């Protein structure tokens, strides 16, 4: 189950990073305005930033051992915030066209499952670590 969720997260993150530049480039070609090399270099960075904002959260969650467990709380916080940015971005895109009416709920569902499965349990990890004595405390009588 974890492997399937990680694979889904990696694929979703990669797709969300690559799709906005590609889709906007296809849209420009559909309008009959093919890009020259100079125009493409000015076209790519803003759309790539949109893709990075949407896809880096799922991509970080999908990397093994980075955003789970009690070892890397900062990576979990960053991945959780990036997932929140991605969710907010998809809510801002809205349900305008047919594709977004189908794609947006699916992506929001997958991101909610990723957040609930990988990021939210981290709260429990940190709380249990604070209450349980470490190995040093047991050897020295809790002091």
PDB file of C-alpha atoms in Angstrom:
ATOM      1  CA  UNK A   1       0.000   0.000   0.000  1.00  0.00           C
ATOM      2  CA  UNK A   2       2.766   2.432   0.927  1.00  0.00           C
ATOM      3  CA  UNK A   3       4.666   1.617  -2.257  1.00  0.00           C
ATOM      4  CA  UNK A   4       1.563   2.239  -4.362  1.00  0.00           C
ATOM      5  CA  UNK A   5       0.918   5.572  -2.624  1.00  0.00           C
ATOM      6  CA  UNK A   6       4.541   6.637  -3.067  1.00  0.00           C
ATOM      7  CA  UNK A   7       4.515   5.661  -6.740  1.00  0.00           C
ATOM      8  CA  UNK A   8       1.239   7.529  -7.253  1.00  0.00           C
ATOM      9  CA  UNK A   9       2.690  10.538  -5.461  1.00  0.00           C
ATOM     10  CA  UNK A  10       5.858  10.524  -7.583  1.00  0.00           C
ATOM     11  CA  UNK A  11       3.872  10.210 -10.801  1.00  0.00           C
ATOM     12  CA  UNK A  12       1.424  12.923  -9.755  1.00  0.00           C
ATOM     13  CA  UNK A  13       4.218  15.282  -8.706  1.00  0.00           C
ATOM     14  CA  UNK A  14       6.139  14.759 -11.938  1.00  0.00           C
ATOM     15  CA  UNK A  15       3.017  15.197 -14.020  1.00  0.00           C
ATOM     16  CA  UNK A  16       1.965  18.362 -12.194  1.00  0.00           C
ATOM     17  CA  UNK A  17       5.411  19.870 -12.755  1.00  0.00           C
ATOM     18  CA  UNK A  18       5.508  19.005 -16.462  1.00  0.00           C
ATOM     19  CA  UNK A  19       1.894  19.561 -17.522  1.00  0.00           C
ATOM     20  CA  UNK A  20       1.479  23.373 -17.154  1.00  0.00           C
ATOM     21  CA  UNK A  21       4.371  24.318 -19.470  1.00  0.00           C
ATOM     22  CA  UNK A  22       3.429  21.615 -21.947  1.00  0.00           C
ATOM     23  CA  UNK A  23      -0.293  22.463 -21.909  1.00  0.00           C
ATOM     24  CA  UNK A  24       0.317  26.187 -22.349  1.00  0.00           C
ATOM     25  CA  UNK A  25       2.778  25.486 -25.162  1.00  0.00           C
ATOM     26  CA  UNK A  26       0.159  23.327 -26.893  1.00  0.00           C
ATOM     27  CA  UNK A  27      -2.383  26.092 -26.375  1.00  0.00           C
ATOM     28  CA  UNK A  28      -0.036  28.630 -27.989  1.00  0.00           C
ATOM     29  CA  UNK A  29       0.555  26.329 -30.937  1.00  0.00           C
ATOM     30  CA  UNK A  30      -3.185  25.796 -31.237  1.00  0.00           C
ATOM     31  CA  UNK A  31      -3.633  29.534 -31.594  1.00  0.00           C
ATOM     32  CA  UNK A  32      -1.150  29.497 -34.464  1.00  0.00           C
ATOM     33  CA  UNK A  33       1.684  31.220 -32.652  1.00  0.00           C
ATOM     34  CA  UNK A  34       4.634  28.825 -32.699  1.00  0.00           C
ATOM     35  CA  UNK A  35       7.434  29.827 -30.374  1.00  0.00           C
ATOM     36  CA  UNK A  36      10.870  30.778 -31.483  1.00  0.00           C
ATOM     37  CA  UNK A  37      13.824  29.919 -29.265  1.00  0.00           C
ATOM     38  CA  UNK A  38      13.837  33.334 -27.626  1.00  0.00           C
ATOM     39  CA  UNK A  39      10.087  33.307 -27.024  1.00  0.00           C
ATOM     40  CA  UNK A  40      10.244  29.814 -25.575  1.00  0.00           C
ATOM     41  CA  UNK A  41      12.939  30.842 -23.095  1.00  0.00           C
ATOM     42  CA  UNK A  42      10.707  33.660 -21.854  1.00  0.00           C
ATOM     43  CA  UNK A  43       7.637  31.404 -21.890  1.00  0.00           C
ATOM     44  CA  UNK A  44       9.078  28.462 -19.933  1.00  0.00           C
ATOM     45  CA  UNK A  45      10.137  29.960 -16.539  1.00  0.00           C
ATOM     46  CA  UNK A  46       6.735  31.338 -15.426  1.00  0.00           C
ATOM     47  CA  UNK A  47       4.889  28.199 -16.428  1.00  0.00           C
ATOM     48  CA  UNK A  48       7.552  26.009 -14.862  1.00  0.00           C
ATOM     49  CA  UNK A  49       7.143  27.936 -11.602  1.00  0.00           C
ATOM     50  CA  UNK A  50       3.414  27.194 -11.709  1.00  0.00           C
ATOM     51  CA  UNK A  51       4.245  23.517 -12.233  1.00  0.00           C
ATOM     52  CA  UNK A  52       6.734  23.524  -9.370  1.00  0.00           C
ATOM     53  CA  UNK A  53       4.177  25.122  -7.058  1.00  0.00           C
ATOM     54  CA  UNK A  54       1.600  22.472  -7.954  1.00  0.00           C
ATOM     55  CA  UNK A  55       3.839  19.396  -8.100  1.00  0.00           C
ATOM     56  CA  UNK A  56       6.639  19.719  -5.570  1.00  0.00           C
ATOM     57  CA  UNK A  57       4.477  18.714  -2.595  1.00  0.00           C
ATOM     58  CA  UNK A  58       3.423  15.336  -4.001  1.00  0.00           C
ATOM     59  CA  UNK A  59       6.942  14.831  -5.349  1.00  0.00           C
ATOM     60  CA  UNK A  60       8.509  15.364  -1.903  1.00  0.00           C
ATOM     61  CA  UNK A  61       5.978  13.081  -0.245  1.00  0.00           C
ATOM     62  CA  UNK A  62       6.745  10.367  -2.788  1.00  0.00           C
ATOM     63  CA  UNK A  63      10.484  10.315  -2.124  1.00  0.00           C
ATOM     64  CA  UNK A  64      11.175   7.344   0.185  1.00  0.00           C
ATOM     65  CA  UNK A  65      11.998   8.163   3.772  1.00  0.00           C
ATOM     66  CA  UNK A  66      12.035  11.929   3.311  1.00  0.00           C
ATOM     67  CA  UNK A  67       8.696  13.092   4.644  1.00  0.00           C
ATOM     68  CA  UNK A  68       7.615  10.204   6.866  1.00  0.00           C
ATOM     69  CA  UNK A  69       8.539   8.931  10.269  1.00  0.00           C
ATOM     70  CA  UNK A  70       9.988  10.865  13.157  1.00  0.00           C
ATOM     71  CA  UNK A  71      13.466  11.347  11.663  1.00  0.00           C
ATOM     72  CA  UNK A  72      12.863  14.398   9.452  1.00  0.00           C
ATOM     73  CA  UNK A  73      10.267  16.706  10.990  1.00  0.00           C
ATOM     74  CA  UNK A  74      11.447  19.692   8.919  1.00  0.00           C
ATOM     75  CA  UNK A  75      11.029  17.759   5.665  1.00  0.00           C
ATOM     76  CA  UNK A  76       7.521  16.742   6.778  1.00  0.00           C
ATOM     77  CA  UNK A  77       6.639  20.356   7.511  1.00  0.00           C
ATOM     78  CA  UNK A  78       7.961  21.514   4.130  1.00  0.00           C
ATOM     79  CA  UNK A  79       6.163  18.693   2.299  1.00  0.00           C
ATOM     80  CA  UNK A  80       2.946  19.464   4.185  1.00  0.00           C
ATOM     81  CA  UNK A  81       3.151  23.156   3.334  1.00  0.00           C
ATOM     82  CA  UNK A  82       3.873  22.376  -0.325  1.00  0.00           C
ATOM     83  CA  UNK A  83       0.879  20.018  -0.387  1.00  0.00           C
ATOM     84  CA  UNK A  84      -1.238  22.809   1.080  1.00  0.00           C
ATOM     85  CA  UNK A  85       0.036  25.193  -1.627  1.00  0.00           C
ATOM     86  CA  UNK A  86      -0.809  22.613  -4.278  1.00  0.00           C
ATOM     87  CA  UNK A  87      -4.291  22.057  -2.874  1.00  0.00           C
ATOM     88  CA  UNK A  88      -4.870  25.824  -2.695  1.00  0.00           C
ATOM     89  CA  UNK A  89      -3.621  26.157  -6.278  1.00  0.00           C
ATOM     90  CA  UNK A  90      -6.063  23.575  -7.517  1.00  0.00           C
ATOM     91  CA  UNK A  91      -8.880  25.227  -5.604  1.00  0.00           C
ATOM     92  CA  UNK A  92      -7.895  28.548  -7.207  1.00  0.00           C
ATOM     93  CA  UNK A  93      -7.915  26.944 -10.668  1.00  0.00           C
ATOM     94  CA  UNK A  94     -11.420  25.873  -9.875  1.00  0.00           C
ATOM     95  CA  UNK A  95     -13.908  23.822 -11.775  1.00  0.00           C
ATOM     96  CA  UNK A  96     -14.210  25.974 -14.909  1.00  0.00           C
ATOM     97  CA  UNK A  97     -13.837  23.677 -17.870  1.00  0.00           C
ATOM     98  CA  UNK A  98     -14.680  20.036 -18.409  1.00  0.00           C
ATOM     99  CA  UNK A  99     -11.106  18.870 -17.880  1.00  0.00           C
ATOM    100  CA  UNK A 100     -10.719  20.724 -14.602  1.00  0.00           C
ATOM    101  CA  UNK A 101     -14.117  19.463 -13.409  1.00  0.00           C
ATOM    102  CA  UNK A 102     -12.767  15.930 -13.752  1.00  0.00           C
ATOM    103  CA  UNK A 103      -9.079  16.474 -13.003  1.00  0.00           C
ATOM    104  CA  UNK A 104      -9.319  18.830 -10.020  1.00  0.00           C
ATOM    105  CA  UNK A 105     -11.410  16.559  -7.737  1.00  0.00           C
ATOM    106  CA  UNK A 106      -9.194  13.566  -8.578  1.00  0.00           C
ATOM    107  CA  UNK A 107      -5.995  15.465  -7.789  1.00  0.00           C
ATOM    108  CA  UNK A 108      -7.507  16.964  -4.632  1.00  0.00           C
ATOM    109  CA  UNK A 109      -8.563  13.502  -3.468  1.00  0.00           C
ATOM    110  CA  UNK A 110      -5.099  12.031  -4.073  1.00  0.00           C
ATOM    111  CA  UNK A 111      -3.410  14.957  -2.316  1.00  0.00           C
ATOM    112  CA  UNK A 112      -5.797  14.689   0.637  1.00  0.00           C
ATOM    113  CA  UNK A 113      -5.007  10.968   0.947  1.00  0.00           C
ATOM    114  CA  UNK A 114      -1.269  11.714   0.755  1.00  0.00           C
ATOM    115  CA  UNK A 115      -1.594  14.375   3.439  1.00  0.00           C
ATOM    116  CA  UNK A 116      -3.670  12.119   5.681  1.00  0.00           C
ATOM    117  CA  UNK A 117      -1.399   9.121   5.228  1.00  0.00           C
ATOM    118  CA  UNK A 118       2.090  10.651   5.282  1.00  0.00           C
ATOM    119  CA  UNK A 119       1.962  14.132   6.825  1.00  0.00           C
ATOM    120  CA  UNK A 120      -0.835  14.098   9.434  1.00  0.00           C
ATOM    121  CA  UNK A 121       0.422  11.039  11.406  1.00  0.00           C
ATOM    122  CA  UNK A 122       3.656  12.936  12.017  1.00  0.00           C
ATOM    123  CA  UNK A 123       1.849  14.806  14.775  1.00  0.00           C
ATOM    124  CA  UNK A 124       1.405  11.511  16.578  1.00  0.00           C
ATOM    125  CA  UNK A 125       5.094  10.637  16.104  1.00  0.00           C
ATOM    126  CA  UNK A 126       6.295  13.836  17.702  1.00  0.00           C
ATOM    127  CA  UNK A 127       3.830  13.562  20.616  1.00  0.00           C
ATOM    128  CA  UNK A 128       4.818   9.959  21.383  1.00  0.00           C
ATOM    129  CA  UNK A 129       8.512  10.848  21.296  1.00  0.00           C
ATOM    130  CA  UNK A 130       8.018  13.629  23.812  1.00  0.00           C
ATOM    131  CA  UNK A 131       6.214  11.351  26.298  1.00  0.00           C
ATOM    132  CA  UNK A 132       8.289   8.177  26.039  1.00  0.00           C
ATOM    133  CA  UNK A 133      11.650   8.093  27.777  1.00  0.00           C
ATOM    134  CA  UNK A 134      14.652   7.572  25.558  1.00  0.00           C
ATOM    135  CA  UNK A 135      17.219   4.782  26.036  1.00  0.00           C
ATOM    136  CA  UNK A 136      19.464   7.126  28.032  1.00  0.00           C
ATOM    137  CA  UNK A 137      16.667   7.922  30.472  1.00  0.00           C
ATOM    138  CA  UNK A 138      15.961   4.243  31.151  1.00  0.00           C
ATOM    139  CA  UNK A 139      19.615   3.465  31.904  1.00  0.00           C
ATOM    140  CA  UNK A 140      19.995   6.364  34.308  1.00  0.00           C
ATOM    141  CA  UNK A 141      16.781   5.959  36.231  1.00  0.00           C
ATOM    142  CA  UNK A 142      14.780   8.569  34.315  1.00  0.00           C
ATOM    143  CA  UNK A 143      17.130  11.461  35.091  1.00  0.00           C
TER     144      UNK A 143
END
